Short mmCIF file of C-alpha atoms and ligand atoms in Angstrom, two decimals:
data_model
loop_
_atom_site.label_atom_id
_atom_site.label_comp_id
_atom_site.label_asym_id
_atom_site.label_seq_id
_atom_site.Cartn_x
_atom_site.Cartn_y
_atom_site.Cartn_z
CA MET A 1 -43.47 -1.59 31.77
CA ASN A 2 -39.75 -2.27 32.09
CA PHE A 3 -37.16 -1.18 29.56
CA GLU A 4 -36.46 -4.65 28.15
CA ALA A 5 -40.17 -5.13 27.34
CA ILE A 6 -40.38 -1.75 25.63
CA ARG A 7 -37.27 -2.44 23.56
CA GLU A 8 -38.70 -5.82 22.55
CA GLN A 9 -41.96 -4.21 21.39
CA ASP A 10 -39.93 -1.72 19.38
CA ARG A 11 -37.78 -4.44 17.86
CA LYS A 12 -40.82 -6.49 16.90
CA TYR A 13 -43.37 -3.92 15.79
CA ILE A 14 -41.56 -0.82 14.58
CA LEU A 15 -39.58 -0.39 11.37
CA HIS A 16 -36.02 0.33 12.38
CA THR A 17 -35.51 3.66 10.69
CA TYR A 18 -33.82 5.17 13.76
CA GLY A 19 -30.65 4.26 15.61
CA ARG A 20 -32.01 4.46 19.14
CA VAL A 21 -30.35 5.12 22.48
CA ASP A 22 -31.15 2.77 25.37
CA ALA A 23 -33.55 5.02 27.27
CA ALA A 24 -37.36 5.08 27.29
CA LEU A 25 -38.40 8.56 28.41
CA VAL A 26 -41.74 8.65 30.19
CA ARG A 27 -41.82 12.03 31.94
CA GLY A 28 -40.19 15.43 31.69
CA GLU A 29 -40.06 18.85 33.28
CA ASN A 30 -38.39 21.67 31.37
CA ALA A 31 -34.82 20.42 30.70
CA ARG A 32 -35.05 17.32 32.89
CA ALA A 33 -36.46 13.96 31.82
CA TRP A 34 -36.94 10.61 33.52
CA ASP A 35 -36.89 7.17 31.95
CA CYS A 36 -39.09 4.18 32.77
CA ASP A 37 -36.64 3.07 35.47
CA GLY A 38 -36.74 6.46 37.17
CA LYS A 39 -33.27 7.52 35.99
CA GLU A 40 -32.94 11.29 35.60
CA TYR A 41 -31.43 13.06 32.57
CA ILE A 42 -30.50 16.62 31.75
CA ASP A 43 -31.87 17.21 28.28
CA PHE A 44 -29.86 19.19 25.72
CA THR A 45 -32.01 17.94 22.80
CA ALA A 46 -35.54 19.26 23.39
CA GLY A 47 -36.64 16.52 20.99
CA ILE A 48 -34.41 17.91 18.19
CA GLY A 49 -35.37 21.47 18.98
CA VAL A 50 -39.09 20.76 19.25
CA ASN A 51 -39.88 21.37 22.92
CA ALA A 52 -39.10 25.09 22.75
CA LEU A 53 -40.57 25.66 26.23
CA GLY A 54 -39.16 22.41 27.61
CA TYR A 55 -41.04 19.31 28.66
CA SER A 56 -44.60 19.82 29.83
CA ASP A 57 -44.42 23.56 30.49
CA PRO A 58 -47.45 24.42 32.70
CA GLY A 59 -48.66 27.34 30.54
CA TRP A 60 -48.35 25.27 27.37
CA VAL A 61 -50.11 22.26 28.96
CA GLN A 62 -52.96 24.52 30.02
CA ALA A 63 -53.30 26.05 26.55
CA VAL A 64 -53.43 22.70 24.71
CA THR A 65 -55.63 20.87 27.22
CA LYS A 66 -58.11 23.77 27.28
CA GLN A 67 -58.29 23.66 23.48
CA ALA A 68 -58.62 19.84 23.44
CA GLY A 69 -61.57 20.15 25.83
CA GLU A 70 -63.31 22.71 23.61
CA ILE A 71 -62.79 21.47 20.03
CA GLN A 72 -59.86 19.27 19.03
CA HIS A 73 -60.17 19.34 15.26
CA LEU A 74 -62.29 20.77 12.53
CA CYS A 75 -62.23 20.55 8.79
CA ASN A 76 -60.54 23.38 6.91
CA TYR A 77 -63.89 24.33 5.33
CA TYR A 78 -64.62 26.17 8.57
CA TYR A 79 -62.91 29.04 10.34
CA SER A 80 -60.81 28.35 13.44
CA PRO A 81 -59.86 31.15 15.85
CA ALA A 82 -57.02 29.01 17.24
CA CYS A 83 -55.52 28.93 13.75
CA THR A 84 -56.22 32.53 12.72
CA GLY A 85 -54.90 33.73 16.10
CA LEU A 86 -51.64 31.83 15.62
CA ALA A 87 -51.30 33.19 12.08
CA GLN A 88 -51.64 36.77 13.30
CA LEU A 89 -49.05 36.29 16.07
CA LEU A 90 -46.68 34.65 13.61
CA MET A 91 -46.99 37.45 11.04
CA GLN A 92 -46.34 40.03 13.76
CA ALA A 93 -43.22 38.13 14.88
CA SER A 94 -41.87 37.47 11.38
CA GLY A 95 -42.79 40.43 9.20
CA MET A 96 -44.36 38.04 6.71
CA ALA A 97 -47.92 38.39 5.33
CA GLN A 98 -49.75 35.04 5.22
CA ALA A 99 -49.31 31.43 6.33
CA PHE A 100 -50.23 27.98 5.11
CA PHE A 101 -50.33 25.48 7.97
CA CYS A 102 -49.35 21.81 7.72
CA ASN A 103 -47.81 19.24 10.06
CA SER A 104 -44.06 19.05 9.59
CA GLY A 105 -40.96 20.71 8.26
CA ALA A 106 -40.88 18.63 5.10
CA GLU A 107 -44.48 19.58 4.32
CA ALA A 108 -43.74 23.25 4.95
CA ASN A 109 -40.89 22.99 2.42
CA GLU A 110 -43.15 21.16 -0.04
CA CYS A 111 -45.51 24.12 0.13
CA ALA A 112 -42.64 26.58 -0.37
CA ILE A 113 -41.54 24.60 -3.43
CA LYS A 114 -45.09 24.79 -4.82
CA VAL A 115 -45.15 28.56 -4.23
CA ALA A 116 -41.82 28.86 -6.07
CA ARG A 117 -42.90 26.68 -9.00
CA LYS A 118 -46.08 28.67 -9.40
CA TYR A 119 -44.13 31.94 -9.19
CA GLY A 120 -41.86 30.90 -12.05
CA GLU A 121 -44.49 29.07 -14.07
CA LYS A 122 -45.32 31.81 -16.59
CA ARG A 123 -41.71 32.31 -17.66
CA GLY A 124 -40.83 28.61 -17.53
CA ALA A 125 -38.53 28.99 -14.52
CA TYR A 126 -38.92 25.85 -12.43
CA LYS A 127 -35.50 25.08 -10.94
CA ILE A 128 -34.70 25.64 -7.29
CA VAL A 129 -31.18 26.26 -6.06
CA THR A 130 -30.30 24.69 -2.71
CA LEU A 131 -26.93 24.42 -0.98
CA GLU A 132 -24.52 21.53 -0.68
CA ASN A 133 -24.70 19.92 2.76
CA SER A 134 -28.25 21.22 3.33
CA PHE A 135 -31.17 19.31 4.80
CA HIS A 136 -34.79 20.02 3.88
CA GLY A 137 -36.75 16.86 4.72
CA ARG A 138 -37.54 13.23 3.95
CA THR A 139 -40.27 13.34 1.31
CA LEU A 140 -39.08 12.52 -2.21
CA THR A 141 -39.17 16.20 -3.20
CA THR A 142 -37.49 17.56 -0.07
CA LEU A 143 -34.88 14.79 -0.33
CA ALA A 144 -34.14 16.10 -3.81
CA ALA A 145 -33.84 19.58 -2.28
CA THR A 146 -31.41 18.22 0.31
CA GLY A 147 -27.90 18.79 -1.05
CA GLN A 148 -26.32 15.58 0.23
CA ASP A 149 -25.73 12.66 -2.14
CA GLY A 150 -26.05 10.15 0.70
CA PHE A 151 -29.75 10.97 0.98
CA HIS A 152 -30.34 10.55 -2.77
CA GLN A 153 -29.32 6.94 -3.15
CA LEU A 154 -31.91 4.12 -2.96
CA PHE A 155 -34.93 6.29 -3.77
CA GLN A 156 -34.41 7.28 -7.39
CA PRO A 157 -35.96 8.85 -9.32
CA LEU A 158 -36.39 11.90 -7.09
CA THR A 159 -38.33 15.02 -8.07
CA PRO A 160 -36.32 16.80 -10.78
CA GLY A 161 -35.55 20.51 -10.85
CA PHE A 162 -33.06 20.95 -8.00
CA VAL A 163 -29.55 22.31 -8.55
CA TYR A 164 -26.93 22.73 -5.87
CA ALA A 165 -24.59 25.59 -5.05
CA LYS A 166 -21.75 25.89 -2.57
CA ALA A 167 -22.59 27.31 0.85
CA ASN A 168 -21.08 30.72 1.62
CA ASP A 169 -20.19 31.13 -2.06
CA LEU A 170 -22.30 33.76 -3.78
CA ALA A 171 -20.64 33.25 -7.16
CA SER A 172 -21.59 29.58 -7.18
CA VAL A 173 -25.25 30.54 -6.68
CA GLU A 174 -25.11 33.27 -9.32
CA ALA A 175 -23.60 30.85 -11.84
CA LEU A 176 -26.81 28.80 -11.66
CA LEU A 177 -29.20 31.73 -12.22
CA ASP A 178 -29.63 31.26 -15.96
CA GLY A 179 -33.31 32.18 -16.23
CA SER A 180 -34.57 28.68 -15.44
CA VAL A 181 -34.47 29.23 -11.67
CA CYS A 182 -37.52 30.37 -9.66
CA ALA A 183 -36.11 30.23 -6.12
CA VAL A 184 -33.14 29.77 -3.83
CA LEU A 185 -33.81 27.74 -0.67
CA ILE A 186 -31.34 27.94 2.23
CA GLU A 187 -30.84 27.33 5.94
CA THR A 188 -29.03 30.18 7.73
CA VAL A 189 -27.34 27.58 9.95
CA GLN A 190 -27.18 24.12 8.42
CA GLY A 191 -28.48 21.92 11.22
CA GLU A 192 -28.32 18.28 10.12
CA GLY A 193 -25.32 19.25 8.00
CA GLY A 194 -23.25 19.71 11.18
CA VAL A 195 -24.32 23.10 12.62
CA VAL A 196 -22.67 25.19 9.91
CA PRO A 197 -23.59 28.90 10.04
CA MET A 198 -23.82 30.93 6.85
CA GLU A 199 -21.84 34.16 6.78
CA ALA A 200 -23.68 37.47 7.04
CA ASP A 201 -22.23 38.71 3.71
CA PHE A 202 -23.48 35.58 1.98
CA ILE A 203 -27.03 35.94 3.32
CA ARG A 204 -27.21 39.65 2.51
CA GLY A 205 -25.62 39.07 -0.87
CA LEU A 206 -28.17 36.36 -1.62
CA ARG A 207 -31.02 38.71 -0.78
CA GLU A 208 -29.69 41.26 -3.25
CA LEU A 209 -28.92 38.62 -5.89
CA CYS A 210 -32.38 37.05 -5.69
CA THR A 211 -34.10 40.42 -6.01
CA ARG A 212 -31.95 41.32 -9.02
CA HIS A 213 -32.76 38.03 -10.78
CA ASP A 214 -36.46 37.99 -9.76
CA VAL A 215 -35.89 34.72 -7.92
CA LEU A 216 -37.57 33.99 -4.57
CA LEU A 217 -35.35 33.81 -1.49
CA MET A 218 -36.79 31.04 0.67
CA VAL A 219 -35.38 30.44 4.15
CA ASP A 220 -35.87 27.05 5.80
CA GLU A 221 -36.24 28.05 9.46
CA VAL A 222 -37.46 24.62 10.53
CA GLN A 223 -34.54 24.15 12.94
CA THR A 224 -33.23 27.73 13.30
CA GLY A 225 -36.64 29.34 13.84
CA VAL A 226 -38.85 30.17 16.80
CA GLY A 227 -36.20 31.70 19.02
CA ARG A 228 -33.53 29.03 18.58
CA THR A 229 -30.76 31.40 17.46
CA GLY A 230 -31.75 34.31 19.72
CA TYR A 231 -33.97 35.89 17.07
CA PHE A 232 -37.56 34.88 16.48
CA TYR A 233 -36.45 33.83 13.00
CA SER A 234 -32.73 33.68 12.34
CA TYR A 235 -32.93 35.85 9.17
CA GLN A 236 -33.86 38.74 11.46
CA GLY A 237 -30.29 38.60 12.76
CA TYR A 238 -29.04 39.47 9.25
CA GLY A 239 -31.48 42.36 8.73
CA ILE A 240 -33.03 40.76 5.65
CA GLN A 241 -36.59 39.78 4.79
CA PRO A 242 -37.10 36.57 2.77
CA ASP A 243 -39.91 36.02 0.27
CA VAL A 244 -40.86 32.67 1.78
CA VAL A 245 -40.11 31.20 5.22
CA THR A 246 -40.73 27.66 6.43
CA SER A 247 -41.18 26.80 10.08
CA ALA A 248 -41.92 23.66 12.10
CA LYS A 249 -40.03 21.82 14.92
CA GLY A 250 -40.37 24.21 17.90
CA LEU A 251 -43.36 26.13 16.55
CA ALA A 252 -46.07 24.38 18.60
CA GLY A 253 -43.83 23.45 21.53
CA GLY A 254 -44.08 19.68 20.95
CA LEU A 255 -47.15 19.10 18.81
CA PRO A 256 -46.96 18.37 15.07
CA ILE A 257 -47.12 21.56 13.02
CA GLY A 258 -45.52 23.15 10.00
CA ALA A 259 -46.01 26.54 8.39
CA CYS A 260 -45.07 28.13 5.10
CA LEU A 261 -45.05 31.92 5.38
CA VAL A 262 -45.15 34.21 2.36
CA ALA A 263 -44.25 37.89 2.03
CA GLU A 264 -46.70 40.64 1.12
CA HIS A 265 -45.93 40.52 -2.61
CA LEU A 266 -46.94 36.82 -2.58
CA ARG A 267 -50.26 37.43 -0.81
CA ASP A 268 -52.84 34.91 -2.07
CA CYS A 269 -50.20 33.29 -4.32
CA LEU A 270 -51.99 29.93 -3.95
CA ALA A 271 -55.68 29.71 -4.81
CA PRO A 272 -58.38 27.46 -3.31
CA GLY A 273 -57.60 23.84 -4.19
CA GLN A 274 -53.90 24.41 -4.93
CA GLN A 275 -52.70 23.26 -1.50
CA GLY A 276 -54.28 21.55 1.48
CA SER A 277 -53.75 19.37 4.51
CA THR A 278 -56.32 17.48 6.58
CA PHE A 279 -54.61 18.24 9.88
CA GLY A 280 -53.11 21.59 8.83
CA GLY A 281 -54.11 24.34 11.27
CA ASN A 282 -55.27 21.81 13.86
CA PRO A 283 -56.64 23.82 16.82
CA VAL A 284 -54.76 21.91 19.54
CA ALA A 285 -51.43 22.32 17.74
CA CYS A 286 -52.27 25.98 17.05
CA ALA A 287 -53.18 26.61 20.72
CA GLY A 288 -49.73 25.25 21.65
CA GLY A 289 -48.26 27.43 18.91
CA GLN A 290 -49.93 30.57 20.25
CA GLU A 291 -48.45 29.96 23.70
CA VAL A 292 -44.99 29.41 22.17
CA VAL A 293 -45.05 32.40 19.80
CA ARG A 294 -46.44 34.77 22.43
CA ARG A 295 -43.68 33.91 24.89
CA VAL A 296 -40.74 33.38 22.54
CA SER A 297 -41.30 36.60 20.57
CA ASP A 298 -40.82 38.67 23.74
CA PRO A 299 -37.50 40.53 23.30
CA ALA A 300 -36.48 39.67 26.90
CA PHE A 301 -37.01 35.96 26.18
CA LEU A 302 -34.89 36.18 23.01
CA ARG A 303 -32.18 38.09 24.85
CA ALA A 304 -32.06 35.30 27.43
CA VAL A 305 -31.59 32.73 24.64
CA THR A 306 -28.61 34.69 23.30
CA GLU A 307 -27.11 34.96 26.80
CA LYS A 308 -27.58 31.25 27.56
CA GLY A 309 -26.03 30.36 24.22
CA ALA A 310 -23.03 32.59 24.90
CA TYR A 311 -22.63 31.04 28.36
CA LEU A 312 -22.71 27.47 27.03
CA ARG A 313 -20.28 28.36 24.27
CA GLU A 314 -17.81 29.98 26.64
CA LYS A 315 -17.86 27.00 29.04
CA LEU A 316 -17.58 24.49 26.19
CA GLU A 317 -14.70 26.31 24.52
CA ALA A 318 -12.76 26.08 27.77
CA MET A 319 -13.15 22.29 28.02
CA ASP A 320 -10.40 19.80 27.33
CA GLY A 321 -11.28 17.78 24.27
CA VAL A 322 -13.28 20.57 22.61
CA VAL A 323 -11.64 21.94 19.48
CA ALA A 324 -14.27 24.50 18.49
CA VAL A 325 -17.91 25.42 19.00
CA ARG A 326 -20.12 26.46 16.05
CA GLY A 327 -23.64 27.79 15.83
CA ARG A 328 -25.85 30.61 17.06
CA GLY A 329 -27.91 31.05 20.21
CA LEU A 330 -29.01 27.70 21.62
CA MET A 331 -28.11 25.82 18.43
CA LEU A 332 -24.57 24.66 19.05
CA GLY A 333 -22.23 22.16 17.46
CA VAL A 334 -19.24 20.98 19.47
CA GLN A 335 -16.26 19.87 17.44
CA LEU A 336 -14.29 17.22 19.33
CA LYS A 337 -10.58 16.53 19.30
CA ASP A 338 -9.28 14.20 16.61
CA GLY A 339 -10.14 10.53 16.98
CA VAL A 340 -13.14 11.08 19.26
CA ASP A 341 -16.39 9.94 17.67
CA ALA A 342 -19.42 12.16 18.35
CA HIS A 343 -21.81 9.21 18.48
CA ASP A 344 -19.66 7.45 21.09
CA VAL A 345 -19.77 10.63 23.16
CA LEU A 346 -23.57 10.78 22.75
CA LEU A 347 -23.90 7.22 24.09
CA ALA A 348 -21.54 7.89 27.01
CA CYS A 349 -23.46 11.09 27.84
CA ALA A 350 -26.78 9.20 27.93
CA GLU A 351 -25.22 6.63 30.24
CA ALA A 352 -24.03 9.46 32.48
CA GLY A 353 -27.43 11.21 32.49
CA LEU A 354 -27.13 13.83 29.72
CA LEU A 355 -29.08 13.72 26.47
CA VAL A 356 -27.32 15.27 23.46
CA LEU A 357 -27.58 15.00 19.66
CA THR A 358 -25.02 14.71 16.93
CA ALA A 359 -24.90 16.22 13.44
CA LYS A 360 -22.20 14.91 11.12
CA GLU A 361 -18.96 15.04 13.14
CA VAL A 362 -20.18 17.39 15.90
CA VAL A 363 -22.05 16.87 19.15
CA ARG A 364 -25.13 19.05 18.81
CA PHE A 365 -26.94 20.86 21.60
CA LEU A 366 -30.53 22.10 21.08
CA PRO A 367 -31.68 22.51 24.68
CA PRO A 368 -35.10 23.90 25.53
CA LEU A 369 -35.04 27.69 25.22
CA THR A 370 -36.29 27.86 28.81
CA ILE A 371 -33.37 25.89 30.26
CA THR A 372 -32.28 27.15 33.69
CA GLN A 373 -28.80 28.14 34.79
CA LYS A 374 -28.65 25.12 37.10
CA ASP A 375 -29.61 22.67 34.35
CA MET A 376 -27.01 24.17 32.00
CA ASP A 377 -24.37 23.85 34.72
CA ASP A 378 -25.37 20.30 35.66
CA GLY A 379 -25.36 19.26 31.99
CA LEU A 380 -22.00 20.91 31.33
CA LYS A 381 -20.52 19.10 34.34
CA ILE A 382 -21.63 15.74 32.97
CA PHE A 383 -20.35 16.62 29.51
CA GLU A 384 -16.95 17.62 30.84
CA THR A 385 -16.64 14.41 32.86
CA VAL A 386 -17.63 12.32 29.83
CA LEU A 387 -15.10 14.07 27.57
CA LYS A 388 -12.35 13.32 30.09
CA SER A 389 -13.01 9.59 29.61
CA PHE A 390 -12.18 9.82 25.88
C1 PLP B 401 -35.90 18.79 10.69
C2 PLP B 401 -35.76 19.61 9.46
C3 PLP B 401 -36.63 19.45 8.36
C4 PLP B 401 -37.66 18.36 8.31
O1 PLP B 401 -38.65 18.53 9.27
P1 PLP B 401 -39.67 17.32 9.56
O2 PLP B 401 -40.65 17.91 10.54
O3 PLP B 401 -38.88 16.19 10.10
O4 PLP B 401 -40.30 16.98 8.27
C5 PLP B 401 -36.50 20.33 7.31
N1 PLP B 401 -35.56 21.29 7.30
C6 PLP B 401 -34.71 21.47 8.34
C7 PLP B 401 -33.71 22.57 8.28
C8 PLP B 401 -34.78 20.63 9.44
O5 PLP B 401 -33.90 20.78 10.44
#
């Protein structure tokens, strides 16, 4: 099928909720992808940080196809070793105690919000503090959690009970802890908000503050998790342990999955019937997840992510047209010189054979964690050439 025909099908049959780029990707291999016309791209997106092991990694393909050939789905009334095995690996990698599995980041956050509401229920504490400029999902409740007014218009009324504090400002969080709050929900690096890292003092201070006020600290690791920042979960880089962690995007290496992880003191905090998901814990997704978690949690793999991130950052910082680079590990936001629009750069990059993302005013890179030196260099070369044309 040629590109024009595909675009016409999209125009006619799909609701236009996405601003698309003119490329129909049909095949990929690690950090390279090919479109329907055979054009090759270097991929610095990994499907918004989803393809942690790159496109069609052989070990991952083998794990999911083997599982699909054995049993592809079963109802949650039965036990699934694919699911229990993933849960064990995930607890070992995270230091958490138990997981609830679902299918997306928003659903993982919905579960976290339920855990928090139940935790505060007896003392009437139901509010959840989130940060300005955060992003937590597209459901009506996770939109309410998202601290950006732009997301709140059109869909009123949203779920009540969310209050917003300033990022990197401990006093602004503390001011909201008046006894009606059951949890604080944060990203350690705000992804959709423009790749904005939280300061170490803020994260550690929050941990202490939450403990003191008997409020759950919940970390949304949907984008930062599963090796992205050079730690299995980014909170591990701050030496803190949250009460609740949410995970999705890269967790199953490209299959739909979400997980809400709870700490030991919240063991069995939800009872039978209090949460569920038809597809949650799906064996094929979990088989992909086992392959991802096993490989990404290896300290040598994580070290390589940190090194690749440092390399990209160093090369980017030296480029004309780059004002600053933000982020951690392989989650990078490139701030461009004044007057250069990130979305225009994204389109020019695609034209030139490099796939990138944007977030607010920055060009965002979330390459596969397995990206090779050559693919980083080839992508950087394209990026540098594109920037010169602006
Ligand atoms: C992408 C994202 C979500 C939403 O995940 P979906 O799988 O799209 O529902 C939630 N939180 C953060 C931090 C994200 O980056």
